[in-house]
PDB file of C-alpha atoms and ligand atoms in Angstrom:
ATOM      1  CA  MET A 513       2.844  -9.491 -12.123  1.00 94.00           C
ATOM      2  CA  ASP A 514       4.160 -12.017  -9.612  1.00 94.00           C
ATOM      3  CA  VAL A 515       1.475 -13.614  -7.485  1.00 96.00           C
ATOM      4  CA  VAL A 516       2.857 -15.402  -4.442  1.00 95.00           C
ATOM      5  CA  ILE A 517       0.473 -17.484  -2.336  1.00 96.00           C
ATOM      6  CA  LEU A 518       1.682 -18.035   1.211  1.00 96.00           C
ATOM      7  CA  PRO A 519       0.242 -20.204   3.986  1.00 96.00           C
ATOM      8  CA  ASP A 520      -0.909 -17.463   6.375  1.00 97.00           C
ATOM      9  CA  PRO A 521      -0.808 -13.737   7.204  1.00 98.00           C
ATOM     10  CA  ALA A 522       2.426 -14.133   9.200  1.00 97.00           C
ATOM     11  CA  ALA A 523       4.165 -15.541   6.122  1.00 97.00           C
ATOM     12  CA  VAL A 524       2.905 -12.577   4.068  1.00 97.00           C
ATOM     13  CA  GLY A 525       4.345 -10.123   6.609  1.00 97.00           C
ATOM     14  CA  SER A 526       7.644 -11.951   6.758  1.00 97.00           C
ATOM     15  CA  ARG A 527       8.061 -12.221   2.969  1.00 96.00           C
ATOM     16  CA  ALA A 528       7.195  -8.541   2.511  1.00 97.00           C
ATOM     17  CA  ALA A 529       9.580  -7.419   5.255  1.00 97.00           C
ATOM     18  CA  HIS A 530      12.461  -9.409   3.773  1.00 97.00           C
ATOM     19  CA  LEU A 531      11.804  -7.956   0.326  1.00 96.00           C
ATOM     20  CA  ILE A 532      11.799  -4.398   1.729  1.00 97.00           C
ATOM     21  CA  ALA A 533      14.970  -5.057   3.769  1.00 97.00           C
ATOM     22  CA  GLN A 534      16.675  -6.397   0.636  1.00 96.00           C
ATOM     23  CA  ARG A 535      15.768  -3.309  -1.393  1.00 97.00           C
ATOM     24  CA  ALA A 536      16.860  -1.017   1.485  1.00 97.00           C
ATOM     25  CA  ALA A 537      20.225  -2.803   1.661  1.00 96.00           C
ATOM     26  CA  ALA A 538      20.758  -2.043  -2.021  1.00 96.00           C
ATOM     27  CA  ASP A 539      19.599   1.565  -1.675  1.00 97.00           C
ATOM     28  CA  PRO A 540      19.584   2.807   1.946  1.00 97.00           C
ATOM     29  CA  GLU A 541      17.991   6.132   0.993  1.00 98.00           C
ATOM     30  CA  MET A 542      15.275   4.688  -1.189  1.00 98.00           C
ATOM     31  CA  VAL A 543      11.806   6.198  -1.144  1.00 98.00           C
ATOM     32  CA  LEU A 544       9.367   3.722   0.404  1.00 98.00           C
ATOM     33  CA  GLY A 545       5.679   4.317  -0.224  1.00 98.00           C
ATOM     34  CA  ILE A 546       3.743   3.243   2.847  1.00 98.00           C
ATOM     35  CA  ALA A 547       0.170   2.085   3.291  1.00 98.00           C
ATOM     36  CA  THR A 548      -1.739   2.207   6.558  1.00 98.00           C
ATOM     37  CA  GLY A 549      -4.651  -0.023   7.619  1.00 96.00           C
ATOM     38  CA  SER A 550      -4.283  -3.585   8.923  1.00 97.00           C
ATOM     39  CA  SER A 551      -2.672  -5.297   5.926  1.00 98.00           C
ATOM     40  CA  PRO A 552       0.932  -4.045   6.305  1.00 98.00           C
ATOM     41  CA  LEU A 553       1.072  -4.054  10.134  1.00 98.00           C
ATOM     42  CA  GLY A 554       2.702  -7.502  10.279  1.00 98.00           C
ATOM     43  CA  THR A 555       5.247  -6.318   7.725  1.00 98.00           C
ATOM     44  CA  TYR A 556       6.180  -3.257   9.765  1.00 98.00           C
ATOM     45  CA  ARG A 557       6.494  -5.381  12.916  1.00 98.00           C
ATOM     46  CA  GLU A 558       8.682  -7.926  11.118  1.00 98.00           C
ATOM     47  CA  LEU A 559      10.825  -5.116   9.706  1.00 98.00           C
ATOM     48  CA  ALA A 560      11.260  -3.671  13.209  1.00 98.00           C
ATOM     49  CA  LEU A 561      12.389  -7.134  14.342  1.00 98.00           C
ATOM     50  CA  LEU A 562      14.891  -7.424  11.484  1.00 97.00           C
ATOM     51  CA  ARG A 563      16.226  -4.001  12.438  1.00 97.00           C
ATOM     52  CA  ALA A 564      16.542  -4.977  16.117  1.00 96.00           C
ATOM     53  CA  GLN A 565      18.477  -8.083  15.037  1.00 96.00           C
ATOM     54  CA  GLY A 566      20.813  -5.953  12.920  1.00 96.00           C
ATOM     55  CA  LYS A 567      19.488  -7.566   9.722  1.00 95.00           C
ATOM     56  CA  ALA A 568      17.975  -4.394   8.227  1.00 95.00           C
ATOM     57  CA  THR A 569      19.268  -0.849   8.055  1.00 92.00           C
ATOM     58  CA  LEU A 570      16.350   1.461   7.630  1.00 96.00           C
ATOM     59  CA  ASP A 571      17.278   4.734   9.335  1.00 95.00           C
ATOM     60  CA  ARG A 572      17.935   6.628   6.090  1.00 97.00           C
ATOM     61  CA  LEU A 573      14.760   5.561   4.296  1.00 98.00           C
ATOM     62  CA  ARG A 574      12.484   8.279   3.024  1.00 98.00           C
ATOM     63  CA  CYS A 575       8.770   7.528   3.243  1.00 98.00           C
ATOM     64  CA  PHE A 576       5.559   8.843   1.728  1.00 98.00           C
ATOM     65  CA  ALA A 577       2.147   7.695   2.951  1.00 98.00           C
ATOM     66  CA  LEU A 578      -0.576   6.966   0.425  1.00 98.00           C
ATOM     67  CA  ASP A 579      -3.389   8.849   2.043  1.00 98.00           C
ATOM     68  CA  GLU A 580      -4.900  10.690   5.007  1.00 98.00           C
ATOM     69  CA  TYR A 581      -8.375  11.467   6.276  1.00 98.00           C
ATOM     70  CA  VAL A 582      -9.570  15.046   5.906  1.00 97.00           C
ATOM     71  CA  GLY A 583     -10.658  16.949   8.989  1.00 92.00           C
ATOM     72  CA  LEU A 584      -9.565  14.754  11.896  1.00 96.00           C
ATOM     73  CA  PRO A 585      -8.179  16.810  14.781  1.00 93.00           C
ATOM     74  CA  ASP A 586      -4.452  16.762  15.590  1.00 90.00           C
ATOM     75  CA  GLY A 587      -3.517  13.691  17.593  1.00 89.00           C
ATOM     76  CA  HIS A 588      -6.718  11.727  16.753  1.00 95.00           C
ATOM     77  CA  PRO A 589      -5.617   8.077  17.010  1.00 96.00           C
ATOM     78  CA  ALA A 590      -7.075   7.183  13.583  1.00 97.00           C
ATOM     79  CA  ARG A 591      -5.236   9.986  11.828  1.00 97.00           C
ATOM     80  CA  TYR A 592      -2.758   8.347   9.489  1.00 98.00           C
ATOM     81  CA  ALA A 593      -0.064  10.824  10.573  1.00 97.00           C
ATOM     82  CA  VAL A 594      -0.439   9.349  14.085  1.00 97.00           C
ATOM     83  CA  VAL A 595      -0.635   5.731  12.871  1.00 97.00           C
ATOM     84  CA  VAL A 596       2.456   6.175  10.685  1.00 98.00           C
ATOM     85  CA  ALA A 597       4.398   7.785  13.562  1.00 98.00           C
ATOM     86  CA  ASP A 598       3.483   4.894  15.905  1.00 97.00           C
ATOM     87  CA  GLU A 599       3.645   1.923  13.519  1.00 97.00           C
ATOM     88  CA  VAL A 600       6.373   2.954  11.104  1.00 98.00           C
ATOM     89  CA  THR A 601       8.535   5.952  12.045  1.00 98.00           C
ATOM     90  CA  ALA A 602       9.319   5.010  15.650  1.00 97.00           C
ATOM     91  CA  PRO A 603       9.658   1.209  15.350  1.00 97.00           C
ATOM     92  CA  LEU A 604      11.768   1.410  12.185  1.00 97.00           C
ATOM     93  CA  GLY A 605      13.975   4.159  13.599  1.00 96.00           C
ATOM     94  CA  LEU A 606      13.215   6.582  10.775  1.00 97.00           C
ATOM     95  CA  ASP A 607      13.953  10.282  10.884  1.00 97.00           C
ATOM     96  CA  PRO A 608      10.502  11.948  11.260  1.00 98.00           C
ATOM     97  CA  ALA A 609      11.700  14.674   8.877  1.00 98.00           C
ATOM     98  CA  ASN A 610      11.927  11.993   6.167  1.00 98.00           C
ATOM     99  CA  VAL A 611       8.394  10.683   6.676  1.00 98.00           C
ATOM    100  CA  HIS A 612       5.619  12.447   4.794  1.00 98.00           C
ATOM    101  CA  VAL A 613       1.848  12.141   5.148  1.00 98.00           C
ATOM    102  CA  PRO A 614      -0.658  14.280   3.213  1.00 98.00           C
ATOM    103  CA  ASP A 615      -1.905  17.199   5.311  1.00 97.00           C
ATOM    104  CA  GLY A 616      -5.545  16.364   5.992  1.00 96.00           C
ATOM    105  CA  SER A 617      -6.050  19.440   8.148  1.00 95.00           C
ATOM    106  CA  ALA A 618      -4.697  21.977   5.662  1.00 96.00           C
ATOM    107  CA  ALA A 619      -6.793  25.116   5.273  1.00 95.00           C
ATOM    108  CA  ASP A 620      -6.398  24.689   1.513  1.00 96.00           C
ATOM    109  CA  VAL A 621      -6.685  20.949   0.869  1.00 96.00           C
ATOM    110  CA  HIS A 622      -6.322  21.312  -2.904  1.00 96.00           C
ATOM    111  CA  ARG A 623      -3.047  23.171  -2.400  1.00 97.00           C
ATOM    112  CA  ALA A 624      -1.917  20.427   0.019  1.00 98.00           C
ATOM    113  CA  CYS A 625      -2.551  17.818  -2.711  1.00 98.00           C
ATOM    114  CA  LEU A 626      -0.439  19.733  -5.243  1.00 98.00           C
ATOM    115  CA  ASP A 627       2.294  20.227  -2.628  1.00 98.00           C
ATOM    116  CA  TYR A 628       2.322  16.494  -1.919  1.00 98.00           C
ATOM    117  CA  GLU A 629       2.787  15.644  -5.597  1.00 98.00           C
ATOM    118  CA  GLN A 630       5.608  18.183  -5.763  1.00 98.00           C
ATOM    119  CA  ALA A 631       7.305  16.729  -2.686  1.00 98.00           C
ATOM    120  CA  LEU A 632       7.117  13.259  -4.244  1.00 98.00           C
ATOM    121  CA  THR A 633       8.659  14.549  -7.453  1.00 98.00           C
ATOM    122  CA  ALA A 634      11.387  16.434  -5.554  1.00 98.00           C
ATOM    123  CA  ALA A 635      12.276  13.200  -3.721  1.00 98.00           C
ATOM    124  CA  GLY A 636      12.729  11.477  -7.080  1.00 98.00           C
ATOM    125  CA  GLY A 637       9.519   9.436  -6.897  1.00 98.00           C
ATOM    126  CA  VAL A 638       8.706   6.246  -5.026  1.00 98.00           C
ATOM    127  CA  ASP A 639      11.129   3.330  -5.401  1.00 98.00           C
ATOM    128  CA  LEU A 640       9.004   0.700  -3.687  1.00 98.00           C
ATOM    129  CA  GLN A 641       5.309   1.207  -2.978  1.00 98.00           C
ATOM    130  CA  ILE A 642       3.518  -0.932  -0.384  1.00 98.00           C
ATOM    131  CA  LEU A 643      -0.212  -1.362  -1.018  1.00 98.00           C
ATOM    132  CA  GLY A 644      -3.160  -2.993   0.682  1.00 98.00           C
ATOM    133  CA  ILE A 645      -6.468  -3.439  -1.139  1.00 98.00           C
ATOM    134  CA  GLY A 646      -9.979  -2.473  -0.051  1.00 98.00           C
ATOM    135  CA  THR A 647     -12.854  -4.956  -0.200  1.00 98.00           C
ATOM    136  CA  ASN A 648     -14.165  -2.829  -3.088  1.00 98.00           C
ATOM    137  CA  GLY A 649     -10.848  -3.001  -4.953  1.00 98.00           C
ATOM    138  CA  HIS A 650      -9.525   0.408  -3.946  1.00 98.00           C
ATOM    139  CA  ILE A 651      -5.815   1.121  -3.579  1.00 98.00           C
ATOM    140  CA  GLY A 652      -4.894   4.207  -1.620  1.00 98.00           C
ATOM    141  CA  PHE A 653      -8.375   5.640  -1.253  1.00 98.00           C
ATOM    142  CA  ASN A 654      -9.024   5.527  -4.993  1.00 98.00           C
ATOM    143  CA  GLU A 655     -12.585   4.327  -4.850  1.00 98.00           C
ATOM    144  CA  PRO A 656     -14.369   2.641  -7.779  1.00 98.00           C
ATOM    145  CA  ILE A 657     -14.609   4.796 -10.904  1.00 98.00           C
ATOM    146  CA  SER A 658     -11.527   6.789  -9.915  1.00 98.00           C
ATOM    147  CA  SER A 659      -9.684   7.986 -12.985  1.00 98.00           C
ATOM    148  CA  LEU A 660      -6.962   5.500 -13.871  1.00 98.00           C
ATOM    149  CA  ALA A 661      -4.743   8.548 -14.523  1.00 98.00           C
ATOM    150  CA  SER A 662      -5.616  10.400 -11.301  1.00 98.00           C
ATOM    151  CA  ARG A 663      -3.070  12.296  -9.202  1.00 98.00           C
ATOM    152  CA  THR A 664      -3.124  13.211  -5.495  1.00 98.00           C
ATOM    153  CA  ARG A 665      -6.481  14.813  -4.729  1.00 98.00           C
ATOM    154  CA  ILE A 666      -9.377  15.043  -2.325  1.00 98.00           C
ATOM    155  CA  LYS A 667     -11.760  12.115  -2.629  1.00 98.00           C
ATOM    156  CA  ALA A 668     -15.081  11.129  -1.052  1.00 98.00           C
ATOM    157  CA  LEU A 669     -14.955   7.751   0.698  1.00 98.00           C
ATOM    158  CA  SER A 670     -17.469   5.127  -0.387  1.00 97.00           C
ATOM    159  CA  ALA A 671     -20.055   3.801   2.069  1.00 96.00           C
ATOM    160  CA  GLN A 672     -18.326   0.414   1.940  1.00 96.00           C
ATOM    161  CA  THR A 673     -14.917   1.872   2.855  1.00 97.00           C
ATOM    162  CA  ARG A 674     -16.428   3.901   5.691  1.00 97.00           C
ATOM    163  CA  ARG A 675     -18.094   0.714   7.015  1.00 96.00           C
ATOM    164  CA  ASP A 676     -14.871  -1.286   6.632  1.00 96.00           C
ATOM    165  CA  ASN A 677     -12.847   1.362   8.484  1.00 96.00           C
ATOM    166  CA  ALA A 678     -15.408   2.008  11.249  1.00 96.00           C
ATOM    167  CA  ARG A 679     -13.394  -0.399  13.432  1.00 95.00           C
ATOM    168  CA  PHE A 680     -10.805   2.350  13.886  1.00 95.00           C
ATOM    169  CA  PHE A 681     -13.430   4.854  15.125  1.00 96.00           C
ATOM    170  CA  SER A 682     -15.975   5.093  17.935  1.00 93.00           C
ATOM    171  CA  SER A 683     -18.920   4.656  15.524  1.00 89.00           C
ATOM    172  CA  ASP A 684     -19.726   4.382  11.811  1.00 88.00           C
ATOM    173  CA  ASP A 685     -20.702   8.047  11.734  1.00 91.00           C
ATOM    174  CA  ALA A 686     -17.339   9.109  13.175  1.00 94.00           C
ATOM    175  CA  VAL A 687     -15.523   7.920  10.025  1.00 96.00           C
ATOM    176  CA  PRO A 688     -14.590  10.972   7.939  1.00 97.00           C
ATOM    177  CA  THR A 689     -16.381  11.400   4.642  1.00 97.00           C
ATOM    178  CA  HIS A 690     -13.307  12.629   2.721  1.00 98.00           C
ATOM    179  CA  CYS A 691      -9.632  11.929   2.382  1.00 98.00           C
ATOM    180  CA  ILE A 692      -6.556  12.997   0.479  1.00 98.00           C
ATOM    181  CA  THR A 693      -5.141  10.144  -1.579  1.00 98.00           C
ATOM    182  CA  GLN A 694      -2.369   9.653  -4.070  1.00 98.00           C
ATOM    183  CA  GLY A 695      -4.007   8.997  -7.414  1.00 98.00           C
ATOM    184  CA  LEU A 696      -3.811   5.831  -9.463  1.00 98.00           C
ATOM    185  CA  GLY A 697      -1.482   7.634 -11.875  1.00 98.00           C
ATOM    186  CA  THR A 698       0.704   8.660  -8.919  1.00 98.00           C
ATOM    187  CA  ILE A 699       0.857   5.072  -7.655  1.00 98.00           C
ATOM    188  CA  LEU A 700       1.731   3.744 -11.116  1.00 98.00           C
ATOM    189  CA  ASP A 701       4.775   6.051 -11.178  1.00 98.00           C
ATOM    190  CA  ALA A 702       6.462   3.947  -8.468  1.00 98.00           C
ATOM    191  CA  GLN A 703       9.405   1.891  -9.722  1.00 98.00           C
ATOM    192  CA  GLU A 704       8.153  -1.232  -7.983  1.00 98.00           C
ATOM    193  CA  ILE A 705       4.912  -2.184  -6.227  1.00 98.00           C
ATOM    194  CA  LEU A 706       4.254  -4.678  -3.448  1.00 98.00           C
ATOM    195  CA  LEU A 707       0.578  -5.385  -2.811  1.00 98.00           C
ATOM    196  CA  MET A 708      -0.466  -7.564   0.091  1.00 98.00           C
ATOM    197  CA  ALA A 709      -3.833  -9.014   1.088  1.00 98.00           C
ATOM    198  CA  GLN A 710      -4.899 -11.363   3.816  1.00 98.00           C
ATOM    199  CA  GLY A 711      -8.207 -12.956   4.734  1.00 98.00           C
ATOM    200  CA  PRO A 712     -11.372 -14.077   2.920  1.00 98.00           C
ATOM    201  CA  SER A 713     -12.923 -10.591   2.808  1.00 98.00           C
ATOM    202  CA  LYS A 714     -10.296  -9.606   0.216  1.00 98.00           C
ATOM    203  CA  ALA A 715     -10.709 -12.648  -2.051  1.00 98.00           C
ATOM    204  CA  ASP A 716     -13.187 -11.109  -4.524  1.00 98.00           C
ATOM    205  CA  ALA A 717     -11.278  -7.838  -4.860  1.00 98.00           C
ATOM    206  CA  VAL A 718      -7.982  -9.698  -5.312  1.00 98.00           C
ATOM    207  CA  ALA A 719      -9.419 -11.929  -8.052  1.00 98.00           C
ATOM    208  CA  ALA A 720     -10.944  -8.932  -9.839  1.00 98.00           C
ATOM    209  CA  ALA A 721      -7.691  -6.959  -9.607  1.00 98.00           C
ATOM    210  CA  ILE A 722      -5.412  -9.740 -10.863  1.00 98.00           C
ATOM    211  CA  GLU A 723      -7.581 -11.777 -13.233  1.00 98.00           C
ATOM    212  CA  GLY A 724     -10.406  -9.416 -14.163  1.00 98.00           C
ATOM    213  CA  PRO A 725     -10.459  -6.749 -16.845  1.00 98.00           C
ATOM    214  CA  VAL A 726      -8.716  -3.435 -16.218  1.00 98.00           C
ATOM    215  CA  THR A 727     -11.574  -1.254 -15.096  1.00 98.00           C
ATOM    216  CA  SER A 728     -12.038   1.715 -12.804  1.00 98.00           C
ATOM    217  CA  MET A 729     -14.786  -0.327 -11.127  1.00 98.00           C
ATOM    218  CA  CYS A 730     -11.882  -2.253  -9.565  1.00 98.00           C
ATOM    219  CA  PRO A 731      -9.186   0.430  -9.196  1.00 98.00           C
ATOM    220  CA  ALA A 732      -6.472  -2.095  -8.224  1.00 98.00           C
ATOM    221  CA  SER A 733      -6.839  -3.701 -11.677  1.00 98.00           C
ATOM    222  CA  VAL A 734      -4.830  -0.743 -13.027  1.00 98.00           C
ATOM    223  CA  LEU A 735      -1.767  -2.491 -11.571  1.00 98.00           C
ATOM    224  CA  GLN A 736      -1.934  -4.769 -14.613  1.00 98.00           C
ATOM    225  CA  PHE A 737      -0.344  -1.853 -16.489  1.00 98.00           C
ATOM    226  CA  HIS A 738       2.678  -1.801 -14.169  1.00 98.00           C
ATOM    227  CA  PRO A 739       5.706  -3.904 -15.167  1.00 96.00           C
ATOM    228  CA  ARG A 740       6.984  -4.694 -11.673  1.00 96.00           C
ATOM    229  CA  VAL A 741       4.273  -5.755  -9.234  1.00 97.00           C
ATOM    230  CA  THR A 742       4.532  -8.463  -6.583  1.00 96.00           C
ATOM    231  CA  VAL A 743       1.308  -9.587  -4.919  1.00 97.00           C
ATOM    232  CA  LEU A 744       1.647 -11.440  -1.622  1.00 98.00           C
ATOM    233  CA  LEU A 745      -1.496 -13.301  -0.558  1.00 98.00           C
ATOM    234  CA  ASP A 746      -2.457 -15.726   2.141  1.00 98.00           C
ATOM    235  CA  GLU A 747      -4.523 -18.756   1.140  1.00 98.00           C
ATOM    236  CA  ASP A 748      -7.817 -17.058   2.078  1.00 98.00           C
ATOM    237  CA  ALA A 749      -7.176 -13.917   0.027  1.00 98.00           C
ATOM    238  CA  ALA A 750      -6.106 -16.118  -2.918  1.00 98.00           C
ATOM    239  CA  SER A 751      -9.161 -18.386  -2.679  1.00 98.00           C
ATOM    240  CA  ARG A 752     -11.097 -16.874  -5.625  1.00 98.00           C
ATOM    241  CA  LEU A 753      -8.209 -16.912  -8.105  1.00 98.00           C
ATOM    242  CA  THR A 754      -8.411 -19.380 -10.980  1.00 98.00           C
ATOM    243  CA  LEU A 755      -4.751 -19.677 -12.051  1.00 98.00           C
ATOM    244  CA  THR A 756      -3.352 -20.698  -8.654  1.00 97.00           C
ATOM    245  CA  ASP A 757      -1.470 -23.722 -10.035  1.00 96.00           C
ATOM    246  CA  TYR A 758       0.323 -21.428 -12.460  1.00 95.00           C
ATOM    247  CA  TYR A 759       1.207 -18.899  -9.727  1.00 95.00           C
ATOM    248  CA  ARG A 760       2.658 -21.679  -7.568  1.00 94.00           C
ATOM    249  CA  PHE A 761       4.634 -23.026 -10.538  1.00 92.00           C
ATOM    250  CA  VAL A 762       6.015 -19.552 -11.343  1.00 89.00           C
ATOM    251  CA  ALA A 763       6.898 -18.920  -7.674  1.00 84.00           C
ATOM    252  CA  ASP A 764       8.939 -22.154  -7.675  1.00 82.00           C
ATOM    253  CA  ALA A 765      10.688 -21.101 -10.895  1.00 77.00           C
ATOM    254  CA  GLU A 766      11.423 -17.623  -9.519  1.00 66.00           C
ATOM    255  CA  PRO A 767      15.239 -17.775  -9.671  1.00 61.00           C
ATOM    256  CA  LEU A 768      14.984 -18.089 -13.468  1.00 59.00           C
ATOM    257  CA  LEU A 769      12.875 -14.953 -13.744  1.00 56.00           C
ATOM    258  CA  VAL A 770      14.836 -12.444 -11.639  1.00 53.00           C
ATOM    259  CA  GLY A 771      15.107  -9.102 -13.395  1.00 51.00           C
ATOM    260  CA  GLU A 772      12.414  -9.857 -15.944  1.00 54.00           C
ATOM    261  CA  ASN A 773       9.436  -7.622 -16.528  1.00 54.00           C
ATOM    262  CA  ARG A 774       6.515  -9.577 -15.221  1.00 57.00           C
TER     263      ARG A 774
HETATM  264  C1  F6R B1995      -4.432   2.695   3.541  1.00 59.58           C
HETATM  265  C2  F6R B1995      -4.883   2.461   2.168  1.00 59.58           C
HETATM  266  C3  F6R B1995      -6.006   1.531   1.878  1.00 59.58           C
HETATM  267  C4  F6R B1995      -5.883   0.202   2.615  1.00 59.58           C
HETATM  268  C5  F6R B1995      -7.101  -0.664   2.307  1.00 59.58           C
HETATM  269  C6  F6R B1995      -7.037  -1.971   3.047  1.00 59.58           C
HETATM  270  O1  F6R B1995      -3.366   3.618   3.543  1.00 59.58           O
HETATM  271  O2  F6R B1995      -4.365   3.058   1.287  1.00 59.58           O
HETATM  272  O3  F6R B1995      -6.054   1.287   0.501  1.00 59.58           O
HETATM  273  O4  F6R B1995      -4.706  -0.439   2.230  1.00 59.58           O
HETATM  274  O5  F6R B1995      -8.256   0.016   2.666  1.00 59.58           O
HETATM  275  O6  F6R B1995      -7.175  -1.726   4.405  1.00 59.58           O
HETATM  276  P1  F6R B1995      -6.852  -2.842   5.470  1.00 59.58           P
HETATM  277  O7  F6R B1995      -5.414  -3.185   5.310  1.00 59.58           O
HETATM  278  O8  F6R B1995      -7.117  -2.207   6.807  1.00 59.58           O
HETATM  279  O9  F6R B1995      -7.742  -3.997   5.172  1.00 59.58           O
END
């Protein structure tokens, strides 16, 4: 795992966008796994800027979202299909036919989960997966005690996640109770993972995920099993880590480590 501590959220967004642009230059049709929520918004905006400046070619990317709420009506502004269309597909100039979000309004949600796994497999799997982290350590919507081997499925949201996400809804009660999310096993299948976190509210979850034991009580800790994870943090999100001097030393030595399993 590479842990990179950056001065502020803008630096996190910029570093992430440059990494994605670099991977897209090497493989213009790569499969990018996309997260929603606040954490990657700066990254998507920076990527759109790089594209406008002719420094990133993204139009052939294929994208799969991590998750979607169950039961929100078509066009609801908090629906991840809507957020992805507005924040990712349009600004990055992607072909909407290449952008996939789980179908949270499917009549048969279980079938929709299986179909999503199959679509991921048919696309050849995710090359680079973007992740945020919940204050309770979730990735995707894999809440604490999710199976570390889980696949895409319907999941009940925790009270903490519903409180955290109430800012996107008219009231706490308007937050859906269920979602479809890629599983932890699905996420681990990605070739490369880029997790980003900003702000003090993420500090405990980040420390537990990176330096704590692997436990389903902190689902993001399962990333310790993945050989190619980069974690981009601002100073606030990194504030509860204990090995910060080491992470800064390794980040400075980075050119020596390119291509290594971390
Ligand atoms: C969203 C997702 C979630 C968020 C997490 C952090 O697609 O999968 O895991 O990344 O809840 O949310 P923000 O970034 O809003 O703090």
